[in-house]
XYZ file of C-alpha atoms in Angstrom:
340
model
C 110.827 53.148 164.776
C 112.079 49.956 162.726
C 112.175 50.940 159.304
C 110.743 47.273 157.932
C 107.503 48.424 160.226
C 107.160 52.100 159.050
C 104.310 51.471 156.972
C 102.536 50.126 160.203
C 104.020 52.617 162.372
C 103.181 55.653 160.555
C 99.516 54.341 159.519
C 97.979 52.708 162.650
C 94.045 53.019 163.248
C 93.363 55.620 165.849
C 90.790 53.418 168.132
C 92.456 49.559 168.074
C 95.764 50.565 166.785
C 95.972 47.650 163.820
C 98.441 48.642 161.323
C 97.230 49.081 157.330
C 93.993 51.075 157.805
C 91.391 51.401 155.543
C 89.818 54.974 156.063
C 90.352 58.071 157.400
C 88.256 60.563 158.914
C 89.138 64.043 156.897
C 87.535 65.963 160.190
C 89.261 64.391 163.047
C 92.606 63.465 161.124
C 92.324 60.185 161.803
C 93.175 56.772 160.425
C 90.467 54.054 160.908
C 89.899 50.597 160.374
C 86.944 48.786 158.964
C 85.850 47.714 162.473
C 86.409 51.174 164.409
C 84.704 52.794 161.523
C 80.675 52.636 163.542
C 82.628 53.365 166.604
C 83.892 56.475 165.648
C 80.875 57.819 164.079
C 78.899 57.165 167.137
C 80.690 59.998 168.660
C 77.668 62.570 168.441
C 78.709 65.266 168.927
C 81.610 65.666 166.403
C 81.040 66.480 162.801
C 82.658 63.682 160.840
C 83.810 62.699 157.012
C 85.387 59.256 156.789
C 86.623 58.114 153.237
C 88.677 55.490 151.953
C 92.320 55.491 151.691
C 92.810 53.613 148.788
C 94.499 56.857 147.196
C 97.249 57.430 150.010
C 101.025 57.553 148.118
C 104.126 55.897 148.763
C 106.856 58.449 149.716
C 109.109 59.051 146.829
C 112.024 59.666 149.021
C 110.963 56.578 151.239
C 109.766 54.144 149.524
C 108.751 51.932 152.461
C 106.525 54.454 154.144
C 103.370 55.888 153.185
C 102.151 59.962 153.012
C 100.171 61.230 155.232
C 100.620 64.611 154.731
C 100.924 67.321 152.273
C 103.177 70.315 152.164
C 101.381 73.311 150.761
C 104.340 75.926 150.251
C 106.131 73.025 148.628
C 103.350 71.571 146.690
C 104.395 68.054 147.457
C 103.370 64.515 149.601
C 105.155 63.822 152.783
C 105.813 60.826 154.764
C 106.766 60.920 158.677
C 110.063 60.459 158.379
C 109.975 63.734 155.935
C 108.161 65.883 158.221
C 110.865 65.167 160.905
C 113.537 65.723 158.779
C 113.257 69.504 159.914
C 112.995 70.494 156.027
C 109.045 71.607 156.103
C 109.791 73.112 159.569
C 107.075 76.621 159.092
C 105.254 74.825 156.481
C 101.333 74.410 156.310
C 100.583 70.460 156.241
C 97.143 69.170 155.099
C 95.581 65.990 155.253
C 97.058 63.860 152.200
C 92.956 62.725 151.733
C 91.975 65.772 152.731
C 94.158 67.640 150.049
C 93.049 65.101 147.548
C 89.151 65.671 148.415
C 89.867 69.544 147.967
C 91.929 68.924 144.363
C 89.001 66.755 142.819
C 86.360 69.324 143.837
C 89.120 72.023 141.837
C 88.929 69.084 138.797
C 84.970 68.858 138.551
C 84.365 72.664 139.000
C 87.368 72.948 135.891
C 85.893 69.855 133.844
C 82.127 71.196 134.326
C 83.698 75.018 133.144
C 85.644 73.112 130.206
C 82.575 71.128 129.070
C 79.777 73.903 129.431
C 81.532 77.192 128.506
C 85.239 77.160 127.293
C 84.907 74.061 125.124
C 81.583 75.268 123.452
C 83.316 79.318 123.233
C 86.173 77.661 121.456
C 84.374 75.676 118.980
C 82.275 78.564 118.301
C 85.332 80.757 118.026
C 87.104 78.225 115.580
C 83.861 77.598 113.559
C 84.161 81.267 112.544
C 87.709 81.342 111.338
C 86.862 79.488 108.130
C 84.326 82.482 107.437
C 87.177 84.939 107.861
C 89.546 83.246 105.907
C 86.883 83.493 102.944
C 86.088 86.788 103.810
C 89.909 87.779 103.920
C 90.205 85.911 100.274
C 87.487 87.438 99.025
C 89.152 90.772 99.728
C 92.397 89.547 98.747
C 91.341 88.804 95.356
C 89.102 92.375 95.282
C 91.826 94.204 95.921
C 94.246 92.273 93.690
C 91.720 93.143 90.830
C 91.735 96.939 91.766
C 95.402 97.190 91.408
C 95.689 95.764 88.559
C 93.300 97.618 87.307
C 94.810 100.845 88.414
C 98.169 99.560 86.994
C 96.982 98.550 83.716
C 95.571 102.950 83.730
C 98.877 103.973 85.066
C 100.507 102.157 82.202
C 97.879 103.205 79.524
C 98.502 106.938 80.670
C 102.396 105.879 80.644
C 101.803 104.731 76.602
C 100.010 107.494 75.698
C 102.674 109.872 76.784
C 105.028 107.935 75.213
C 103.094 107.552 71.766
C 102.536 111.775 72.549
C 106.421 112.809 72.661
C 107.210 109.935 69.518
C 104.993 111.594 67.417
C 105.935 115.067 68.463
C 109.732 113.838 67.576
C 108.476 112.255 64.371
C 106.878 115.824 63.452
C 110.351 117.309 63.910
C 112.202 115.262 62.446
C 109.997 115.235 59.077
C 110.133 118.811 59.105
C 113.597 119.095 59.419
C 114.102 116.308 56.307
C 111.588 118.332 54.371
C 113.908 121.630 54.926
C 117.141 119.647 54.267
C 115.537 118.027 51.029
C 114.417 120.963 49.601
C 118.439 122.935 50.529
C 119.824 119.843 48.602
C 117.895 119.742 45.567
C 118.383 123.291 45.039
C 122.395 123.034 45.729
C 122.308 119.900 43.166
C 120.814 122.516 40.596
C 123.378 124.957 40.920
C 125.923 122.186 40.751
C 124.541 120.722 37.535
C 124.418 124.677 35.751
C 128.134 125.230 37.304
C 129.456 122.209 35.636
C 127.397 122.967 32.714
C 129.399 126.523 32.477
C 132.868 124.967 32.979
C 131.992 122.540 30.047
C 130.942 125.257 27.917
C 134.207 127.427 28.993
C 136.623 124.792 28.293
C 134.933 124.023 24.420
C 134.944 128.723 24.278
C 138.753 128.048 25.132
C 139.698 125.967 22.222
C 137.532 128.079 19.619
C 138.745 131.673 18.087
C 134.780 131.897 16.994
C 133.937 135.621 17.847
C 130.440 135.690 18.049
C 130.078 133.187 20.727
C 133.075 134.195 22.798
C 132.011 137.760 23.030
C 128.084 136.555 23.599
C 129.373 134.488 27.153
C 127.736 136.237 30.180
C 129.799 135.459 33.417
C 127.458 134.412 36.326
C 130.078 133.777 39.029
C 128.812 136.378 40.785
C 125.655 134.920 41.019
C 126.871 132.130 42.280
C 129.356 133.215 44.769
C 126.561 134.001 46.637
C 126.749 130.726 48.790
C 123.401 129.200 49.820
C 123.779 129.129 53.535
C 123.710 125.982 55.696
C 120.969 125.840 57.671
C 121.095 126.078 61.549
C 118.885 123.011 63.155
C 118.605 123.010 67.105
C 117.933 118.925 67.043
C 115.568 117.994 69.566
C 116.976 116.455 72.958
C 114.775 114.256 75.387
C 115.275 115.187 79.344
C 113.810 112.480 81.260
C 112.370 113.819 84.837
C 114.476 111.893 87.860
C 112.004 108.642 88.809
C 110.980 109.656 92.424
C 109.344 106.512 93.707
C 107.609 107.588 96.743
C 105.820 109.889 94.676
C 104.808 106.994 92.238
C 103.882 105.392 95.547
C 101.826 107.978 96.324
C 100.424 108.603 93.257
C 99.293 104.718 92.375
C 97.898 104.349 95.992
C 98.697 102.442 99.365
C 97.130 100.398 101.624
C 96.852 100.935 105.237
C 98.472 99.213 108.060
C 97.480 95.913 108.822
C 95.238 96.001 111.928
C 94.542 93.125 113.932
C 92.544 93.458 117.118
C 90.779 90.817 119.170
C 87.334 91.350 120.223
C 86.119 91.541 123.781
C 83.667 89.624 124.678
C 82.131 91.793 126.891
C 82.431 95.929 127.393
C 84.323 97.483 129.203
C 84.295 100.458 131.149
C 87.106 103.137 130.227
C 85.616 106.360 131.563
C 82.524 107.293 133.538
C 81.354 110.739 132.985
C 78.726 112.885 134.632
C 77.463 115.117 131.729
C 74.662 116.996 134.537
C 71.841 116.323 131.481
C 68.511 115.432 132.790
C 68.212 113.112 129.676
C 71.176 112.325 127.453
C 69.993 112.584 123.850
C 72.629 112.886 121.243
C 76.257 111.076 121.514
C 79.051 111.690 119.023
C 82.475 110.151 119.224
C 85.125 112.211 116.761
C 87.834 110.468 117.817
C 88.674 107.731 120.773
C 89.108 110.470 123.168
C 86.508 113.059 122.571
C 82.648 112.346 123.242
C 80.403 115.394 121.706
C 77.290 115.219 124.005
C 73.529 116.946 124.260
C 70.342 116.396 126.064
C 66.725 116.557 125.726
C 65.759 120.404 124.989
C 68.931 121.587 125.465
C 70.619 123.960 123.045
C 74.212 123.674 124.225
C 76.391 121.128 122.889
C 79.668 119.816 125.410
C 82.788 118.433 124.251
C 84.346 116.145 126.888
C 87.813 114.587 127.041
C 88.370 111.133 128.354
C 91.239 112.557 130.529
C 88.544 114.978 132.082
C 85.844 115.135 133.704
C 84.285 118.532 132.868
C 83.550 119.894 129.519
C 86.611 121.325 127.908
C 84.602 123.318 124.982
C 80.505 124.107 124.624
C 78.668 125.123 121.665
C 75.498 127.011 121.660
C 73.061 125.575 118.988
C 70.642 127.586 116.966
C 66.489 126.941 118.034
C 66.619 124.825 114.175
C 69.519 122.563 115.452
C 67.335 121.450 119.292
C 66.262 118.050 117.116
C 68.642 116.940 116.035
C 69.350 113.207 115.378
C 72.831 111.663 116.880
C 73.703 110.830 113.289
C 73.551 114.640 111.952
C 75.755 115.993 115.485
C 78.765 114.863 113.666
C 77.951 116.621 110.719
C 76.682 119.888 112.282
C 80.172 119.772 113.885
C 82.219 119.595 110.828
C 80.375 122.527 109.273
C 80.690 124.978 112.570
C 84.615 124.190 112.804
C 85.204 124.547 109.155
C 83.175 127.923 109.154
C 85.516 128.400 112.288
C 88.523 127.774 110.323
């Protein structure tokens, strides 16, 4: 096969065998002409699909000769020469038009999906965020304002313990400068009358006057009784070690961020048969316990997602038979605290 002809020689029509068809029937695999194209429909009793080539590829690894195939482990276009090569050797071949038929139906089924539903769920989806984001401001700002709030108390309490233990300290401290005061004036007395008597002593010591000498009246004794210092324990401040988890605790906390998407539909986690004629009353403690009771039915059954039969029953007194869904929670609480 001359290589300058391999565009003729690998695309021929079928019936008159001129090179460069035109079309190509998708059923019969085969290339057609303009001319052979009434011919070949004529056959009766074949079902037939001609179409127009005008979307056949040039080989990339031949560039002279055109694809008539395509390899679908290897997801690519093949020319003759390609297929003989021996490298596709196992491999499932379609028709190149064929394949190209099947991918446009995959396009318009995926542009008619886009269009109707996944555009349209997007927009919706992204329409919404803006609302969030306010939402999520809104309680940005609320919550902002609440701890402030609280911290502006905690500090106010803070002050007022501090203005409590300053004036405590300042009540100390004047009491202890009203006992000193009152020590110091009466020392400064007894000073002033003792120099007083050593003045008078010295002028008795230069005088031979008998009358006065003999009228002097010692009062050391009287003051060799000392006055006695006095003993003040001074006040000392112990601060308490600054534990900040329990500050922490104390002020508050937040809980962990949580961010879920939503389903758009339910699904189906566990299928229980709870053997009631008529399910009445549903509770849900927790995500893996479902309290349940029916229509007339006194006894209450706790299941477990995990299992399928009851794993405890209650027994409900003839007051408790109508009871609404929203009070089984509640009548639950109370019989396991009374429990406890």
């Amino acid at each position: 096969m001359d290589p300058e002809y391999s565009l003729h020689d690998v695309a021929r029509c079928h019936l008159c065998e001129s090179p460069g068809p035109q079309l190509n029937c998708i059923i019969c695999k085969e290339y057609l002409c303009k001319y052979c194209k009434e011919k070949h429909l004529s056959d009766e009793f074949k079902e037939h699909k001609v179409v127009p080539l005008k979307f056949i590829s040039k080989c990339k690894k031949h560039s002279l000769k055109i694809c008539y195939l395509f390899c679908e482990r290897c997801n690519v276009a093949l020319c003759g020469e390609c297929v003989s090569s021996g490298k596709h050797n196992d491999h499932d071949f379609a028709n190149v038009v064929e394949k190209l038929e099947n991918q446009k139906c995959v396009l318009k089924k995926d542009l008619k999906e886009l269009k109707k539903s996944i555009y349209p769920k997007y927009c919706e989806i992204v329409s919404g965020i803006p609302i969030q984001k306010a939402d999520l401001n809104k309680n940005f700002q609320k919550l902002i304002t609440a701890i402030n709030k609280h911290g502006e108390e905690m500090h106010r309490e803070i002050d007022n313990a501090m203005k409590e233990l300053k004036a405590d300290l300042f009540e100390m401290n004047s009491r202890h400068l009203t006992a000193l005061d009152w020590q110091e004036d009466k020392i400064k007395h007894s000073v002033s009358e003792i120099t007083h008597i050593i003045s008078d002593l010295n002028k008795l010591l230069k005088t031979n006057k008998m009358n006065k000498i003999c009228a002097y009246k010692s009062r050391n004794a009287e003051f060799k009784r000392y006055p006695t210092k006095l003993q003040f324990s001074l006040p000392s401040f112990t601060p308490q070690k600054i534990n900040k988890e329990q500050i922490y605790q104390q002020f508050g906390f937040l809980p962990a961020l949580s961010i879920k998407p939503l389903i758009d539909k339910p699904q189906i986690i566990a299928s229980i048969n709870t053997e009631y004629r008529g399910l009445k009353n549903v509770s849900c403690p927790s995500d893996e316990q479902i309290w349940t009771c029916g229509f007339n039915d006194i006894v209450m059954r706790l299941y477990n997602l995990q299992s399928i039969n009851p794993c405890l029953m209650l027994t409900l007194c003839s007051s408790c038979v109508n009871i609404k869904p929203a009070d089984l929670l509640i009548i639950l609480d109370h019989l396991l605290q009374k429990q406890n």
